[in-house]
mmCIF file of C-alpha atoms in Angstrom:
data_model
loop_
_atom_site.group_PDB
_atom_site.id
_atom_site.type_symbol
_atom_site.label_atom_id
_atom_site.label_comp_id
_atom_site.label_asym_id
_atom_site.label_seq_id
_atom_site.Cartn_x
_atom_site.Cartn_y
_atom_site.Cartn_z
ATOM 1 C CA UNK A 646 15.735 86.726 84.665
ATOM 2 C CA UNK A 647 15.071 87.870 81.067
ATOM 3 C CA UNK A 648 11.805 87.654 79.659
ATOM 4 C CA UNK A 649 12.822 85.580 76.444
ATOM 5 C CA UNK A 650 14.305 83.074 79.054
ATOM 6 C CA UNK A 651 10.901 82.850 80.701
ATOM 7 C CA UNK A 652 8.918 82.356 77.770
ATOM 8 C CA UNK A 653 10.815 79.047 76.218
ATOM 9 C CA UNK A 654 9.525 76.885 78.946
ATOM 10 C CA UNK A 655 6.035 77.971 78.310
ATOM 11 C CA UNK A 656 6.412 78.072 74.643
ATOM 12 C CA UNK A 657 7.706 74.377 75.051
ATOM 13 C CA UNK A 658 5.050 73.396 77.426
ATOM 14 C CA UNK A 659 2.072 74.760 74.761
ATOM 15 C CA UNK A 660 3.527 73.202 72.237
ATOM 16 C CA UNK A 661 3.999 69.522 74.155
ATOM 17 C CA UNK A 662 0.403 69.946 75.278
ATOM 18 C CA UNK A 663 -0.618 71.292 71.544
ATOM 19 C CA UNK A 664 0.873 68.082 70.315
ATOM 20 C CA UNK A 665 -0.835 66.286 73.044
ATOM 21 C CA UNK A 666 -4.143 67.167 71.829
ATOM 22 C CA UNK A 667 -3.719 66.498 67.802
ATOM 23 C CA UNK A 668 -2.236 63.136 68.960
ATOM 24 C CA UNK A 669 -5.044 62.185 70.950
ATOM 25 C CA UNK A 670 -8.022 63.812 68.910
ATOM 26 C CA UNK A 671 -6.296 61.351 65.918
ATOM 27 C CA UNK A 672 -6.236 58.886 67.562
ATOM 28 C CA UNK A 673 -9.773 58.872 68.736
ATOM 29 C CA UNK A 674 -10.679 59.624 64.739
ATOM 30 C CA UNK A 675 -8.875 56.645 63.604
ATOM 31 C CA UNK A 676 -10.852 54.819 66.561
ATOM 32 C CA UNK A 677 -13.565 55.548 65.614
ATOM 33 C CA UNK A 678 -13.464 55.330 61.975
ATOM 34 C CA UNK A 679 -11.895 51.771 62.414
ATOM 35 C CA UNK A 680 -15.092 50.732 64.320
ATOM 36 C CA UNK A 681 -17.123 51.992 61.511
ATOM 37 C CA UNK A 682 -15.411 49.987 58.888
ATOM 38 C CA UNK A 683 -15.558 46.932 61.032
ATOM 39 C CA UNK A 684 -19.539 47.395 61.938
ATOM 40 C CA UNK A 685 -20.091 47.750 58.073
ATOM 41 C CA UNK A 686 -17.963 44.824 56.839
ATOM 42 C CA UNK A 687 -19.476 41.854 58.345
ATOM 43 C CA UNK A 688 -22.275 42.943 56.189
ATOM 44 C CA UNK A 689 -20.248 44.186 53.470
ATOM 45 C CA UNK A 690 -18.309 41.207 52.314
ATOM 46 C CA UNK A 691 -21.072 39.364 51.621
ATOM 47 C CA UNK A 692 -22.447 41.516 49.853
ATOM 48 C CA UNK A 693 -19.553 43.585 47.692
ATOM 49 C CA UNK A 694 -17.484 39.948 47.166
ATOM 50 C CA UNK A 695 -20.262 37.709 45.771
ATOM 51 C CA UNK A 696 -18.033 35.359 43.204
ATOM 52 C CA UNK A 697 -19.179 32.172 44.785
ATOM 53 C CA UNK A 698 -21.662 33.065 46.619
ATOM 54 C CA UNK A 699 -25.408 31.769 46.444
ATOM 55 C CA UNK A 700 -27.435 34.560 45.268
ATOM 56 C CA UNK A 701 -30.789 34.675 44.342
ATOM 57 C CA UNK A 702 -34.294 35.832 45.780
ATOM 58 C CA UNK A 703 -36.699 35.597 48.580
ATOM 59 C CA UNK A 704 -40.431 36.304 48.737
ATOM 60 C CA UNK A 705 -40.753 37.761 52.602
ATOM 61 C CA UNK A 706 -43.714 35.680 54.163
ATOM 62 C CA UNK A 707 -43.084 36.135 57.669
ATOM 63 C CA UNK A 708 -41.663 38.675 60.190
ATOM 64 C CA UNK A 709 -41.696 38.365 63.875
ATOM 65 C CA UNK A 710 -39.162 38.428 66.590
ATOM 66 C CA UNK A 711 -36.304 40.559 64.690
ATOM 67 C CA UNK A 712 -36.134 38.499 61.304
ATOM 68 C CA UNK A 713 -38.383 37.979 58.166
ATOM 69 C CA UNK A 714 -38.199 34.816 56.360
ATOM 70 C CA UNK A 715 -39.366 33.429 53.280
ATOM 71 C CA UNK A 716 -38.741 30.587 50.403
ATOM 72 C CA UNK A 717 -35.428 31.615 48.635
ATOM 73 C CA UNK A 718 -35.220 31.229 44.856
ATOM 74 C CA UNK A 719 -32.169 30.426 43.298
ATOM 75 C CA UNK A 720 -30.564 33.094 40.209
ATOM 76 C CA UNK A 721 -26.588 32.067 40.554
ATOM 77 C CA UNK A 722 -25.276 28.310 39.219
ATOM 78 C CA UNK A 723 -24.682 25.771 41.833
ATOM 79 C CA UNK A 724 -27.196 27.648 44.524
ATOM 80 C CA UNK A 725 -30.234 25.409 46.056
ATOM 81 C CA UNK A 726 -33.731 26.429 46.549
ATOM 82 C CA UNK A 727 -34.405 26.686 50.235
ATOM 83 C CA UNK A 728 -38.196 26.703 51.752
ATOM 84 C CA UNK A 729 -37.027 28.970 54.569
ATOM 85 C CA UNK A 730 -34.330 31.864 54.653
ATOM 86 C CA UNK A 731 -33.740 34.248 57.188
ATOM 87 C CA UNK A 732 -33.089 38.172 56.815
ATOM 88 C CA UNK A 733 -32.686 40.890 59.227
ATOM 89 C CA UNK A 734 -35.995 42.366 60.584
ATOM 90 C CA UNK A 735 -35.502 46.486 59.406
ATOM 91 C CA UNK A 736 -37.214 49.271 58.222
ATOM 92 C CA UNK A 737 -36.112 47.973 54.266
ATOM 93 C CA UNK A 738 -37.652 44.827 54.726
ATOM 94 C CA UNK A 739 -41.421 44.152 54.532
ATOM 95 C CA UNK A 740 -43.933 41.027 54.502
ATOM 96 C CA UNK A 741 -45.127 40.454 50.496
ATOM 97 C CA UNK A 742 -42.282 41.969 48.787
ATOM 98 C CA UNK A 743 -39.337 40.332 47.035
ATOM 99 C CA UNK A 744 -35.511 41.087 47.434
ATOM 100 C CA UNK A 745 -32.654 40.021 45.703
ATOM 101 C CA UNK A 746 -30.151 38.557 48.132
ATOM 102 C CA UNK A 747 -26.406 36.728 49.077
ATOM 103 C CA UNK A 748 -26.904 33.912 51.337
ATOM 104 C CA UNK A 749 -24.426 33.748 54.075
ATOM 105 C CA UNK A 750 -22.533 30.796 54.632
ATOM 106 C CA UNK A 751 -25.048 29.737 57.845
ATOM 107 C CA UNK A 752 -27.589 29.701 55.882
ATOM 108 C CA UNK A 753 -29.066 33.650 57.010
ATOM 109 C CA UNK A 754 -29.461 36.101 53.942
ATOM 110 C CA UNK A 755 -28.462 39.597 53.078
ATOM 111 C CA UNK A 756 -29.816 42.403 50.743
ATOM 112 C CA UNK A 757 -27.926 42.871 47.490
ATOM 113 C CA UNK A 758 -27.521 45.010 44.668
ATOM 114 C CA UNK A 759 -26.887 48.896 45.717
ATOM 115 C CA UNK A 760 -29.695 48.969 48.363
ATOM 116 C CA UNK A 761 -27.930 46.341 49.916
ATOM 117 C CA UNK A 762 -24.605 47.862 49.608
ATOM 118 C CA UNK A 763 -25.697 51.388 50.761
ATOM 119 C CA UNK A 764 -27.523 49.426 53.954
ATOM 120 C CA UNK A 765 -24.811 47.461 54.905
ATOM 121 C CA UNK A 766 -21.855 50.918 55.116
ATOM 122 C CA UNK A 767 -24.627 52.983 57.098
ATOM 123 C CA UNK A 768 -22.068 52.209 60.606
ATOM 124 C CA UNK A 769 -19.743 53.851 58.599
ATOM 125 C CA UNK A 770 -21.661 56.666 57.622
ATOM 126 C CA UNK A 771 -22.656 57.175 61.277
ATOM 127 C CA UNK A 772 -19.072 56.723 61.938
ATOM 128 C CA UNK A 773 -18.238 59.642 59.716
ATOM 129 C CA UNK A 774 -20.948 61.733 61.120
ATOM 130 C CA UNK A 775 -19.281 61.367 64.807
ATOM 131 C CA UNK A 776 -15.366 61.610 63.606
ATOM 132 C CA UNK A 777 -16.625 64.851 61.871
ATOM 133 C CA UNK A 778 -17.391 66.321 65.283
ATOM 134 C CA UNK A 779 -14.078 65.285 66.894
ATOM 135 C CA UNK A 780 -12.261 66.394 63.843
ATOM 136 C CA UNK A 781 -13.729 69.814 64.307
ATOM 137 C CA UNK A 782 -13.547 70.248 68.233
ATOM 138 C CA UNK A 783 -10.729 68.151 68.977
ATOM 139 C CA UNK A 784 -8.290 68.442 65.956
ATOM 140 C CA UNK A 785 -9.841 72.439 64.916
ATOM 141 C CA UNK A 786 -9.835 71.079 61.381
ATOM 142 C CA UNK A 787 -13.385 72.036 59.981
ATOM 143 C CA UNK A 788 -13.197 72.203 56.253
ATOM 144 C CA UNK A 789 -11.756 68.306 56.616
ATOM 145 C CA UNK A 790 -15.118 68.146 59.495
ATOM 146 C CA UNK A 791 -17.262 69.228 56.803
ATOM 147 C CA UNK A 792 -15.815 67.005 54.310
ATOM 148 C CA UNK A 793 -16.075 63.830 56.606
ATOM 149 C CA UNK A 794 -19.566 65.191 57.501
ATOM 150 C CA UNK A 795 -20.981 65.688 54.375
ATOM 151 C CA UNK A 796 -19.718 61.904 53.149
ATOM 152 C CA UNK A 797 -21.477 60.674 56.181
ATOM 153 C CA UNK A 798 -24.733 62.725 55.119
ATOM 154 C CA UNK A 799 -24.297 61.257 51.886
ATOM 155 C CA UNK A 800 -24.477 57.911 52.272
ATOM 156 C CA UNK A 801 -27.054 57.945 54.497
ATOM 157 C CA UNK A 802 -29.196 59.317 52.345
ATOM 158 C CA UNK A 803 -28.253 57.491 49.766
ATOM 159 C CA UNK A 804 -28.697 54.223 51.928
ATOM 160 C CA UNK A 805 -32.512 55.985 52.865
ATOM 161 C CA UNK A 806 -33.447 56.586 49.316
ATOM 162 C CA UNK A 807 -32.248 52.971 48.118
ATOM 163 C CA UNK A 808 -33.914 50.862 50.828
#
């Protein structure tokens, strides 16, 4: 048997399994970067799409058990003064200080303004972070890896530096 004969059914069976891998190492990528949009944005959309909305301020009081609370003050027309709100219990939020915030339709609140922004993408930043690594080992596309990578480092840092 000739040797070029030989060869095609390898040469077919690299490039099946070549495909194999950029199909799957995309796929995972678009995984996921998917999950990292979708941890971000139920944070996100309160916070980016704010035209009716309640928006205003709250004085942290209390934090214990995962959430600080406070009295909210009203800035936007239409929004009520509450004696009690509830936000997220992080590293951004502390007893005695005041943040701006969007209250959520159940009646919990979120940061705004761009520390609030930055803090509610950090998923996706992490998300970028970890895509970067498949993108580079799994797809052998490392100047895209670095790109995705250095995004990723970028808003997190950003979202450090703001909160």
């Amino acid at each position: 048997m000739p040797a070029s004969v030989a060869a095609r059914p390898r040469q077919a069976s690299s490039a099946l399994l070549r495909f194999g891998r950029i199909a799957a190492m995309g796929a995972v990528t678009v995984l996921i970067l998917i999950a990292g949009v979708w941890a971000s944005w139920g944070t996100a959309q309160h916070v980016l799409l704010t035209k009716g909305r309640e928006q205003g301020t709250v004085e942290v009081t209390r934090c214990e058990g995962g959430s600080c609370s406070g009295p909210y003050v009203p800035v936007s027309a239409g929004s009520q003064a509450r004696e009690r709100v509830v936000l997220e219990d992080s590293v951004a939020v502390t007893e005695g200080r005041t943040y701006t915030v969007v209250v959520k339709p159940g009646g919990d609140a979120v940061r705004s303004g761009p520390a609030g922004v930055l803090y509610a993408w950090v998923p996706l930043g992490g998300a970028l972070l970890l895509a970067s690594v498949v993108v580079a080992g799994g797809l052998r596309r490392t100047r895209a890896a670095w790109v995705m990578a250095g995004a990723g480092i970028a808003l997190l840092t950003a979202a450090f530096l703001a909160v």
